[in-house]
Coordinates of C-alpha atoms and ligand atoms in Angstrom, one line a residue:
X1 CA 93.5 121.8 8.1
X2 CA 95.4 122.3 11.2
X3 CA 98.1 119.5 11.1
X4 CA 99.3 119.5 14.4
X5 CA 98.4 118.5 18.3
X6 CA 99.3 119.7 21.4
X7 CA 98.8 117.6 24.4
X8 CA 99.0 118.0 27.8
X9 CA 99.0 116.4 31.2
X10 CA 98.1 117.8 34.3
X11 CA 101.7 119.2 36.5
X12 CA 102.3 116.7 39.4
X13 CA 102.5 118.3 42.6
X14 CA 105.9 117.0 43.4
X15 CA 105.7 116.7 47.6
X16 CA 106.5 113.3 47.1
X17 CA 107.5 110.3 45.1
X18 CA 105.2 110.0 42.0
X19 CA 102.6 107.1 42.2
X20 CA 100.7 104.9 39.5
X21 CA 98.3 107.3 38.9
X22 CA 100.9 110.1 37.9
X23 CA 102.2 107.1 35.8
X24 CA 98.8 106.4 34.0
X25 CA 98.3 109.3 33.3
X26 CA 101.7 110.0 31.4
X27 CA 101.2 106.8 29.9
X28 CA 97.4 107.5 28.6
X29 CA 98.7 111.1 27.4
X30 CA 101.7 109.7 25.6
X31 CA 99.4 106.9 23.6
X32 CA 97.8 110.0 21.8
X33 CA 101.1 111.8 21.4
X34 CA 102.4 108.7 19.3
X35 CA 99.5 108.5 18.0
X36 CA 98.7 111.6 16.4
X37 CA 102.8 111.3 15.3
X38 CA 101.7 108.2 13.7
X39 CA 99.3 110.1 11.6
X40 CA 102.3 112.4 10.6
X41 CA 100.9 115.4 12.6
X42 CA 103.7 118.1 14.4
X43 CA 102.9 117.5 18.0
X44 CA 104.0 119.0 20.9
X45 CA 103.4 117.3 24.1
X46 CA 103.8 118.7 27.9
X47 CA 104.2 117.2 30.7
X48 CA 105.6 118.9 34.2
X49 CA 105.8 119.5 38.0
X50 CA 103.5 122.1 39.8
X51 CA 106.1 123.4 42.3
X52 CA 104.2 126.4 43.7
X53 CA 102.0 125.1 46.3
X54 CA 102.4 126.3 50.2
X55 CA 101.8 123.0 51.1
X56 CA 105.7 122.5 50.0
X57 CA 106.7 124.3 52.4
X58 CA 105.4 122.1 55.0
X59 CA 106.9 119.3 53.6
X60 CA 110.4 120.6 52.8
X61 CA 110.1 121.4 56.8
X62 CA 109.3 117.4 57.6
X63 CA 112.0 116.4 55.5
X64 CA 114.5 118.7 57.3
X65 CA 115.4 120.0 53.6
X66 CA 115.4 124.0 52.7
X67 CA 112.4 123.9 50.0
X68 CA 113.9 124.5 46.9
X69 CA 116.6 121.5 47.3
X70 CA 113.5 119.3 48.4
X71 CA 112.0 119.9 45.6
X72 CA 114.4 119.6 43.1
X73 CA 115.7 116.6 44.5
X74 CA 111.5 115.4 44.3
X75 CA 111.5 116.8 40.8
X76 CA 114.4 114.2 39.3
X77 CA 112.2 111.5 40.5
X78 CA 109.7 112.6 38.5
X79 CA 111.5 113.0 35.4
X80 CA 113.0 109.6 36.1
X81 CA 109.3 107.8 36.1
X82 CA 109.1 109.9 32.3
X83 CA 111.3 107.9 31.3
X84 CA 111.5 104.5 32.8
X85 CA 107.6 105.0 31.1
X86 CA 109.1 105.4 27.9
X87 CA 107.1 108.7 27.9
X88 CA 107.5 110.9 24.8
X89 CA 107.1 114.4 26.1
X90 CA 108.7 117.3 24.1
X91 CA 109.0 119.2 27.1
X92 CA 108.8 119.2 31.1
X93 CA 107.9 122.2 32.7
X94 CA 108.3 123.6 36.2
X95 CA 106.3 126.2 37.4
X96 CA 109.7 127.5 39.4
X97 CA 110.9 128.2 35.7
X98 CA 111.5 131.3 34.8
X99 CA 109.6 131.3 31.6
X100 CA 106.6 130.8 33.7
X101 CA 106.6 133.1 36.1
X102 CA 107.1 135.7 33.3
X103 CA 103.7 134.3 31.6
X104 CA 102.2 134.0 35.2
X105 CA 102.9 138.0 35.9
X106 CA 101.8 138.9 32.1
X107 CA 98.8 137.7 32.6
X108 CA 97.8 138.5 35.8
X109 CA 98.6 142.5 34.8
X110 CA 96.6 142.1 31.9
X111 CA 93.3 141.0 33.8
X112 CA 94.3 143.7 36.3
X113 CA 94.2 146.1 33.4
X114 CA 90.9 144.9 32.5
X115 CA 89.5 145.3 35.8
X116 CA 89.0 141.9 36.5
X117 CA 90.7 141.4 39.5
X118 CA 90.4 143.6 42.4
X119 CA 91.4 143.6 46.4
X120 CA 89.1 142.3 48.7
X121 CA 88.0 140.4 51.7
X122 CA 86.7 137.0 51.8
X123 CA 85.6 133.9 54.2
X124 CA 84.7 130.5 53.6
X125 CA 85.3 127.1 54.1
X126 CA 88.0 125.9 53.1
X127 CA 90.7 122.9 53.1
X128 CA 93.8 122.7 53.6
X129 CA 95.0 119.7 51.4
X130 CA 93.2 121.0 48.3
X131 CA 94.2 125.1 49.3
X132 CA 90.6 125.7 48.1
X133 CA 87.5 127.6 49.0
X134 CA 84.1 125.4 49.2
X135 CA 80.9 126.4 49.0
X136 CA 77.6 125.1 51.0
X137 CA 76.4 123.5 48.2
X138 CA 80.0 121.7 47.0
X139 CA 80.4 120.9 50.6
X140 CA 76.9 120.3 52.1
X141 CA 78.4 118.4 55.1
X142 CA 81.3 120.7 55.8
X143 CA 84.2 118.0 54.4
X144 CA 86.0 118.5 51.7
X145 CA 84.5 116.5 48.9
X146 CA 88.1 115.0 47.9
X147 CA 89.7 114.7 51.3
X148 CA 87.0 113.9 53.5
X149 CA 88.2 115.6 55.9
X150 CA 86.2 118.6 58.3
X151 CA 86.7 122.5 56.3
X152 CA 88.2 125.1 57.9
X153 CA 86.4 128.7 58.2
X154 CA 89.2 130.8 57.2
X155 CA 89.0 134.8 56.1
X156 CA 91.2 135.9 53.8
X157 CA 92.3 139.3 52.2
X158 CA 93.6 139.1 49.1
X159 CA 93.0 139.5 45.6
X160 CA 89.6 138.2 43.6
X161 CA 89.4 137.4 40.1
X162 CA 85.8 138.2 38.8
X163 CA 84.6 134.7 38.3
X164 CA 81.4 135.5 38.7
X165 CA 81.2 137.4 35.5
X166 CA 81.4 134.0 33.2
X167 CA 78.8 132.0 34.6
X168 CA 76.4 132.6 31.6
X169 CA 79.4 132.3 29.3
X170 CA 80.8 128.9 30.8
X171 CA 77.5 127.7 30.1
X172 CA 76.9 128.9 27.2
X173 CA 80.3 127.4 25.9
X174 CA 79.6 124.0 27.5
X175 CA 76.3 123.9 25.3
X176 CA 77.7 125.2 21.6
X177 CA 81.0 122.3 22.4
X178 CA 79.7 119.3 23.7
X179 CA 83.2 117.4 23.6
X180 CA 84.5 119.9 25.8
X181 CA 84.8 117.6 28.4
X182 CA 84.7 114.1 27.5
X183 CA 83.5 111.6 28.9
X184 CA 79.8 113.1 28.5
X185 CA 79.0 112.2 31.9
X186 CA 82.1 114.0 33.3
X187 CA 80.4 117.0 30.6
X188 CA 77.0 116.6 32.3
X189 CA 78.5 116.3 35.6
X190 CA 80.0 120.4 35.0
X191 CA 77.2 121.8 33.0
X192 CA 74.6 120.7 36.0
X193 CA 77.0 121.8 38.2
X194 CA 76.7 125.1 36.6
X195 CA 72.8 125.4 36.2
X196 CA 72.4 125.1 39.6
X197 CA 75.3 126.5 41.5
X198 CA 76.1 130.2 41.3
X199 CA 79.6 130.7 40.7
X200 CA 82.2 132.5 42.9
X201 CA 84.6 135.2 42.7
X202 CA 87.8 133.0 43.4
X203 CA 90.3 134.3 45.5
X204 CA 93.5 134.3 43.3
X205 CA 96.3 135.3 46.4
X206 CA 97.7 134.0 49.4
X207 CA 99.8 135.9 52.0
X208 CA 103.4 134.6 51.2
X209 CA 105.6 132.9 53.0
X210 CA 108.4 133.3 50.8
X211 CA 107.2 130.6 48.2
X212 CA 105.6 131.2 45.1
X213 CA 104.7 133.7 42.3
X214 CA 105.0 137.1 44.0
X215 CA 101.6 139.4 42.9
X216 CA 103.1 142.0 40.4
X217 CA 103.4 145.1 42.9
X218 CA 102.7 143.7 45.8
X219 CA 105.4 141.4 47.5
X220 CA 102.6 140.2 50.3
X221 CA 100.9 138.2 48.3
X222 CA 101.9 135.1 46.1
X223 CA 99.2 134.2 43.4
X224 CA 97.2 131.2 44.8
X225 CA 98.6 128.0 43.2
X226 CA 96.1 126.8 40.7
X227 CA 96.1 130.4 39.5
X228 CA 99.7 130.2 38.5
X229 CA 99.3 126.1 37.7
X230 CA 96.8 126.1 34.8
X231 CA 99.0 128.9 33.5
X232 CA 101.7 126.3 32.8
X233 CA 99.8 124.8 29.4
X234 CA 100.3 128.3 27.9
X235 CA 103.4 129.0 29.6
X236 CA 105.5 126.2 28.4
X237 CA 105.5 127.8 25.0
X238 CA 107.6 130.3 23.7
X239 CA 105.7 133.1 21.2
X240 CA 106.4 130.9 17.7
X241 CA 105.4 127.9 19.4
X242 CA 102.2 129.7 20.6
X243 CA 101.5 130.6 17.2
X244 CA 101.9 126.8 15.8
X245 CA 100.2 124.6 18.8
X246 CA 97.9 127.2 21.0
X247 CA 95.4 126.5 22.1
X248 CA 96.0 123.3 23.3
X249 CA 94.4 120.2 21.8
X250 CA 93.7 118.3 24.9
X251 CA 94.3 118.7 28.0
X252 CA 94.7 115.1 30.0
X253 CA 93.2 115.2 33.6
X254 CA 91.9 113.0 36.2
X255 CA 87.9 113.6 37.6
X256 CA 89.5 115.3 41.0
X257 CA 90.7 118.4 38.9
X258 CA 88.0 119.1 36.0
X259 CA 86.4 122.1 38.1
X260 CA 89.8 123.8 37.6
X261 CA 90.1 122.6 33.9
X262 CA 86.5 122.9 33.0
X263 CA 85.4 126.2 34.6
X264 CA 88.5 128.0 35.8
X265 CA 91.1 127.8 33.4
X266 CA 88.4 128.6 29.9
X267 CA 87.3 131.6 32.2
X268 CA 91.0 132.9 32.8
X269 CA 91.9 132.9 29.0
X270 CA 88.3 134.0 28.2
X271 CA 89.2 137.2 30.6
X272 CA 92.7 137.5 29.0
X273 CA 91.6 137.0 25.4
X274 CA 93.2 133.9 24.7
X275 CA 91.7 131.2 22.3
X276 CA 90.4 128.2 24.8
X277 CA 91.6 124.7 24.5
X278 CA 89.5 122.4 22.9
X279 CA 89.1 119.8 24.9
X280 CA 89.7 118.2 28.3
X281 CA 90.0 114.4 28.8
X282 CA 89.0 113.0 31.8
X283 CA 90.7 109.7 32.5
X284 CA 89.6 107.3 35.4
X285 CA 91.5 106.6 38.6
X286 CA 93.5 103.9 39.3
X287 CA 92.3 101.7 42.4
X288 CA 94.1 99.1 44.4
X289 CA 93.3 95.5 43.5
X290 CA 90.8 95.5 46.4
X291 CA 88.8 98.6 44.5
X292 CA 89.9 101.3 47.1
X293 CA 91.4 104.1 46.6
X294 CA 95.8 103.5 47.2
X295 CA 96.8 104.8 50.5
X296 CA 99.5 104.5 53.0
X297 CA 97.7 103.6 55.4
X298 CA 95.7 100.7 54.0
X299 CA 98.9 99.4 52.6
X300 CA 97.5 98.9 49.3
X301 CA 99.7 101.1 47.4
X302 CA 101.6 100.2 44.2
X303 CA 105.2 101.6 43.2
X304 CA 105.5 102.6 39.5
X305 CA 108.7 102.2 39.9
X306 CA 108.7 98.8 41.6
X307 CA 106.2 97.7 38.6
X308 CA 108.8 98.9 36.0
X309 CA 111.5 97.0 37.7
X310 CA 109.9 94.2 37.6
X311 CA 108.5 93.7 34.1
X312 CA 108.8 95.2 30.7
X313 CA 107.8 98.4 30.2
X314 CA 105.6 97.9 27.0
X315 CA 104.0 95.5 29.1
X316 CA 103.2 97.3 32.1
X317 CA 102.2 100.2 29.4
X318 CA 99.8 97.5 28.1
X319 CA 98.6 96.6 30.6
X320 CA 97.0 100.0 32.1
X321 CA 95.7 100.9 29.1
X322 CA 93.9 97.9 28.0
X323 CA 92.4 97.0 31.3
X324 CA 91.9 100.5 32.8
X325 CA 88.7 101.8 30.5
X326 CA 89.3 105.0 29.0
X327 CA 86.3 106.5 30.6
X328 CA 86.0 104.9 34.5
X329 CA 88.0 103.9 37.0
X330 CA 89.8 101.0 37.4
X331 CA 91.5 98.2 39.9
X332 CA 95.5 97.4 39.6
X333 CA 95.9 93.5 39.7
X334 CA 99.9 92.6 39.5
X335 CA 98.1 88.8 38.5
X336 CA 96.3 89.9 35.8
X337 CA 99.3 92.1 34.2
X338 CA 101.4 89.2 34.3
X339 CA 98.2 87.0 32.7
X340 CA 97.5 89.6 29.9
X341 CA 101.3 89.6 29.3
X342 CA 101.6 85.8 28.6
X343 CA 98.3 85.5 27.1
X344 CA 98.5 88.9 24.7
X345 CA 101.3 89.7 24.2
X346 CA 103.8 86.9 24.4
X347 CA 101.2 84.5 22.4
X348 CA 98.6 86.6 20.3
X349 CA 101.2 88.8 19.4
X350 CA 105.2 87.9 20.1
X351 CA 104.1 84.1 19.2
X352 CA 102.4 84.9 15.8
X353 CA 105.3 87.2 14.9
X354 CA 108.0 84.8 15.4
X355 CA 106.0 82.0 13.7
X356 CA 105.7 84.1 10.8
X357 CA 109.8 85.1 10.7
X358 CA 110.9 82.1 12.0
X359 CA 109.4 80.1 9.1
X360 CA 109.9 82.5 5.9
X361 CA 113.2 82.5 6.9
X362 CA 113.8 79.0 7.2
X363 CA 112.1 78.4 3.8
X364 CA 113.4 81.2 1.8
X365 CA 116.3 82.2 4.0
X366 CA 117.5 86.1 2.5
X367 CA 114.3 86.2 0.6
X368 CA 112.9 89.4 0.0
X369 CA 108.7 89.3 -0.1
X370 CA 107.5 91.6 -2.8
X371 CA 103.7 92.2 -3.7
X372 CA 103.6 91.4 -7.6
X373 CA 101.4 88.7 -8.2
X374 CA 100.4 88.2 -4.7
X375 CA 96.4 88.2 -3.9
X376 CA 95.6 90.6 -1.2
X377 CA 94.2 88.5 1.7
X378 CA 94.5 90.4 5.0
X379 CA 93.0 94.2 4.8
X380 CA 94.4 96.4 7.6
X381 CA 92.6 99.2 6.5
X382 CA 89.5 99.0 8.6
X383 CA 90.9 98.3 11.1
X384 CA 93.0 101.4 11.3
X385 CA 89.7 103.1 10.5
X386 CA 88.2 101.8 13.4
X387 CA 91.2 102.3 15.8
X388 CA 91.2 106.2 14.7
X389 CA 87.9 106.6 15.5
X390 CA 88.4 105.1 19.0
X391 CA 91.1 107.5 19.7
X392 CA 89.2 110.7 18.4
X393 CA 86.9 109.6 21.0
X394 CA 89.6 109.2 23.8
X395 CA 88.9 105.2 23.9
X396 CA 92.0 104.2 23.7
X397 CA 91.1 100.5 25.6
X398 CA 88.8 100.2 22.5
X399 CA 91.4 101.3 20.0
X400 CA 93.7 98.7 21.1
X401 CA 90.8 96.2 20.7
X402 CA 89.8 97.1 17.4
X403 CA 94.0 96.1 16.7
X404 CA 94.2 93.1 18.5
X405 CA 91.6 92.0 16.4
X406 CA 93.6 92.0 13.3
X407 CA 96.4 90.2 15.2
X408 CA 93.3 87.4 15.9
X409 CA 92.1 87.5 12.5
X410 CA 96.0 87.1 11.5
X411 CA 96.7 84.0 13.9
X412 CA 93.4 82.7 12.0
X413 CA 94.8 83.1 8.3
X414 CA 97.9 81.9 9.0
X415 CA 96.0 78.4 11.0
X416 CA 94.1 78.3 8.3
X417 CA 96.7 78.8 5.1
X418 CA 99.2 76.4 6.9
X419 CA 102.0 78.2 5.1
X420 CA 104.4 74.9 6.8
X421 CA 102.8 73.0 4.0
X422 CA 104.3 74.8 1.5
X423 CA 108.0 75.6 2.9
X424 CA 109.1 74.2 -0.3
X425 CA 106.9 75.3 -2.7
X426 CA 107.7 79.3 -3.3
X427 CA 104.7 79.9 -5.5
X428 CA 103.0 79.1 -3.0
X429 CA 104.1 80.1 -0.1
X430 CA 105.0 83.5 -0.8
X431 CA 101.9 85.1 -1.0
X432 CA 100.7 84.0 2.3
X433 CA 103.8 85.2 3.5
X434 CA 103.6 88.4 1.9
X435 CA 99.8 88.7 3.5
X436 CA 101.2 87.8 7.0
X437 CA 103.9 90.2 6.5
X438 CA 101.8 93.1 5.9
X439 CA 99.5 92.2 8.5
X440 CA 101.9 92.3 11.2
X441 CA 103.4 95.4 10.3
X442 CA 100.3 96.9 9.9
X443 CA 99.4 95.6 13.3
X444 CA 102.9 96.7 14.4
X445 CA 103.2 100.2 13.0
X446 CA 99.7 100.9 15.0
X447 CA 101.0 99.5 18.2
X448 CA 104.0 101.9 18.4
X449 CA 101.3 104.2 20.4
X450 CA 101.0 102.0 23.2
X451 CA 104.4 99.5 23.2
X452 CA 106.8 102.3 21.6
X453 CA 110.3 99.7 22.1
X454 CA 108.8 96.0 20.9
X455 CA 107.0 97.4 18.2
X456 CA 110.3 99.2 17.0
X457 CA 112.4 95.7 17.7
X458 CA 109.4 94.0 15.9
X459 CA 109.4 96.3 12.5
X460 CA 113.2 95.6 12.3
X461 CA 112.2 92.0 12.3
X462 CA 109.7 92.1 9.8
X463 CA 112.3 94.2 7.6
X464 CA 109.9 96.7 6.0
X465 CA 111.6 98.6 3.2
X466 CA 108.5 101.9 4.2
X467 CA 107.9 102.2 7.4
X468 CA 104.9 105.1 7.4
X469 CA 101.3 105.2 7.3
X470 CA 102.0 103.2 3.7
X471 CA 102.4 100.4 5.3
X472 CA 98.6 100.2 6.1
X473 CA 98.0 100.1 1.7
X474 CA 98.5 96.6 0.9
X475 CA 101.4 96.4 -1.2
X476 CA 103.1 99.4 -0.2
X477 CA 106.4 98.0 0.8
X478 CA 108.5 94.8 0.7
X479 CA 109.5 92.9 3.6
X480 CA 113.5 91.2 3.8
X481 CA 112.5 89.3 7.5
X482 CA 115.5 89.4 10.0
X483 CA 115.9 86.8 12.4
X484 CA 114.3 87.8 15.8
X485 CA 114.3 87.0 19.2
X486 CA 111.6 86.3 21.2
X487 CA 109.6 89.7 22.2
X488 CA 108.1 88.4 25.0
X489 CA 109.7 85.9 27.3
X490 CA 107.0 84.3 29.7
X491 CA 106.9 86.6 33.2
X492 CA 106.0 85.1 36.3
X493 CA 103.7 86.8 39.6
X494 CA 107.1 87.6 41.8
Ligands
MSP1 N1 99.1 119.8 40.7 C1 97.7 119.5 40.5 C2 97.4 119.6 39.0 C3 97.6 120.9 38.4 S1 97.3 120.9 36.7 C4 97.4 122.5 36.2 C5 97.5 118.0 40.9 N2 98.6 117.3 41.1 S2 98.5 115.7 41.6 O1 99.9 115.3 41.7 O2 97.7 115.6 42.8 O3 97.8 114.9 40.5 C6 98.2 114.9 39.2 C7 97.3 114.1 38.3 O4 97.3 112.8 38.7 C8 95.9 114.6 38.3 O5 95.3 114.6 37.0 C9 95.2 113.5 39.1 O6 93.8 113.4 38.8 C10 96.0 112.3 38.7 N3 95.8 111.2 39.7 C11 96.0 111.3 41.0 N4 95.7 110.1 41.6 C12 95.3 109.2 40.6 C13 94.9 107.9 40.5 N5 94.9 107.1 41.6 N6 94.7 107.4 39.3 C14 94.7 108.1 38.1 N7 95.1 109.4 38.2 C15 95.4 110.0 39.4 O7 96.3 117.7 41.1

């Protein structure tokens, strides 16, 4: 069986700073990454900057800054968020690279080659923000479904890739892979979609401004930026790691972009003979605490950046992926991170763990807990059953659930054993030790998905001589308990 996963996100557009929903969405996409490293799979995971867009230009322009240099110095930004996130991409690509524009012009020749794309006239509605073409039925108003705002007729000459060709395909590939899109609603959404809209040429060029992929052969033209953007997933990788991770596992997306992923992107590599990617996630969006959507204007807008500055990362991290369901949207409350932080983290978690250390260390200080003899009482096992099938499913929310409640089962043993009872008594105290131990690395080793640093400072506390997926088999390892520090120190609303 194919042992490895490739993951990506979508490519930011980088025309300015990056905002909690570019974070969330690295954040979501990195959970699986360390996950499916957890379960000792090769993974390669991409994340990026879509750099192509004419909209740049504009923007470079209101920033009095030549484009390139805007961007680049946007770009660093970016980057930085990766890693105040603690993200653990394997690469970052930018669609100015070289490596993609190569991949961009290969491909583009072959479909020409195949007499799939041809020179044409078109007009339409269109809008600006989204540099798309709408049709009556998308746009029944004449706004632009995302923006809002009134489409533009606009007629363009250009170049047309045969879209219309796939529409029986599409469908018929939507129907033979129902997790081709998940959530199903987001699947049912696209495959009605489909049924009842006829699909469209799409018009693959745009007359250049000096910007952009040039058109092999003709230096008029620049492709049209999602043509060159959903090239990136392919792009990124060089021709041995083509042959180990293509096609992609999943692609991570939010709901504003799954036409592209869904329809688009499956029909390019179907034209160019490319194996499709198996599957595209479609996370919810973040909302302001009020349930709007963030904008400048309604001053409800919340800094990644500012929220990383002001409390731990793993908890931040926590926080959107626990209360932010895996399959809708969902509201950013600063109160409730700092309540799910003192509540979770620092007592279910941090408190039981330093109980735990704290007392085997003051009983049987330099002790080393070993399973012989001990009576297995905890059983991590299901509950790492339970937690891979939630992320097979992309329910991550639920995944941390089905963990935390071994943490609560955990607090319950040791209430109920009241090892302080024994701290004299080794033969008796030992064993519940040794159960505690293994329960919290078990707990622990599962977490690194979601809180990749206090995890790490946690296993070196707990001392676990194995520190792999053994350490869900009860007596698997022995545990020498270092003295910690609290993980968690209480946080306050600031
Ligand atoms: N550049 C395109 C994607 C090309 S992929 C080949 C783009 N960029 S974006 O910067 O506008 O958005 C990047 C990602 O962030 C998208 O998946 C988008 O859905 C997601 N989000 C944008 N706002 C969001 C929230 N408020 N909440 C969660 N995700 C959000 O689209």
């Amino acid at each position: 069986m194919k042992n490895t996963f490739y993951a990506t996100t979508a490519i930011d557009y980088p025309n300015g700073r990056p905002h909690i929903g570019h974070a969330y969405e690295k954040i979501v996409t990195d959970s699986y990454a360390r996950w499916n490293r957890l379960l000792g799979k090769d993974v390669y995971f991409l994340t990026g900057t879509d750099e192509n867009g004419q909209k740049l230009i504009e923007s470079a322009k209101d920033a009095g800054l030549d484009t390139l240099e805007f961007v680049n110095k946007n770009v660093e930004v970016f980057k930085n968020l990766c890693t105040r996130a603690n993200i653990s991409h394997d690469d970052f690509i930018r669609t100015t690279e070289k490596r993609h524009e190569d991949s961009c012009v290969e491909l583009w020749k072959k479909l020409e080659e195949k007499g799939l794309i041809y020179h044409g006239h078109y007009s339409g509605n269109y809008c600006l923000s989204c540099e798309s073409f709408y049709t009556e039925a998308q746009a029944p108003d004449g706004n632009c479904p995302e923006h809002h705002k009134p489409l533009e007729l606009k007629e363009e000459e250009g170049f047309f890739f045969k879209l219309s060709e796939y529409q029986k395909w599409i469908i018929d590939h939507l129907k033979a892979n129902p997790d081709f899109i998940v959530p199903g609603a987001r699947y049912k959404e696209i495959l009605s979609r489909l049924e009842n809209d006829d699909l469209r040429d799409l018009a693959i060029s745009r007359p250049s401004q000096g910007w952009g992929v040039k058109v092999p052969g003709n230096d008029n033209f620049v492709m049209y930026t999602w043509f060159d953007a959903l090239i990136n997933y392919y792009s990124a990788l060089d021709s041995d790691q083509k042959e180990k991770f293509w096609p992609a596992d999943m692609h991570v997306i939010g709901k504003d972009i799954l036409w592209f992923h869904s329809v688009i992107w499956p029909c390019m590599l179907k034209a160019a003979d490319l194996p499709l990617p198996k599957q595209v996630y479609v996370h919810g969006m973040v909302l302001a605490e009020d349930g709007k959507k963030m904008s400048k204007s309604l001053g409800n807008v919340v800094d990644p950046f500012e929220m990383l500055e002001k409390y731990p990362t793993d908890t931040f991290r926590y926080y959107m992926l626990k209360n932010i369901s895996s399959s809708g949207d969902g509201k950013f409350s600063e109160q409730e991170l700092v309540d799910k932080h003192n509540t979770e983290l620092a007592n279910d978690y941090g408190n039981l763990l330093m109980r735990v250390i704290k007392l085997g260390l003051k009983s049987f200080p330099d002790k080393v807990y070993t399973p012989e003899g001990v009576a297995q009482e905890i059983d991590a096992l299901p509950y790492f059953e339970r937690a891979k099938e939630f992320m097979d499913k992309r329910e991550h929310n639920k995944a941390i659930d089905a963990i935390w409640d071994l943490i609560v089962s955990l607090n319950q043993y040791v209430n109920d054993k009241e090892p302080w009872k024994h701290k004299k008594d080794e033969a008796a105290f030992a064993p519940i030790a040794y159960n505690c131990f293994y329960g919290m690395a078990a707990a622990s080793y599962m977490l690194q998905a979601f809180l990749p640093e206090c995890t790490k400072t946690a296993l070196e506390y707990i001392g676990s001589s194995a520190l792999g997926t053994e350490l869900m088999e009860f007596g698997a390892a022995t545990y020498t308990p270092q003295p910690p520090e609290a993980l968690f120190p209480k946080v306050e609303l600031r």
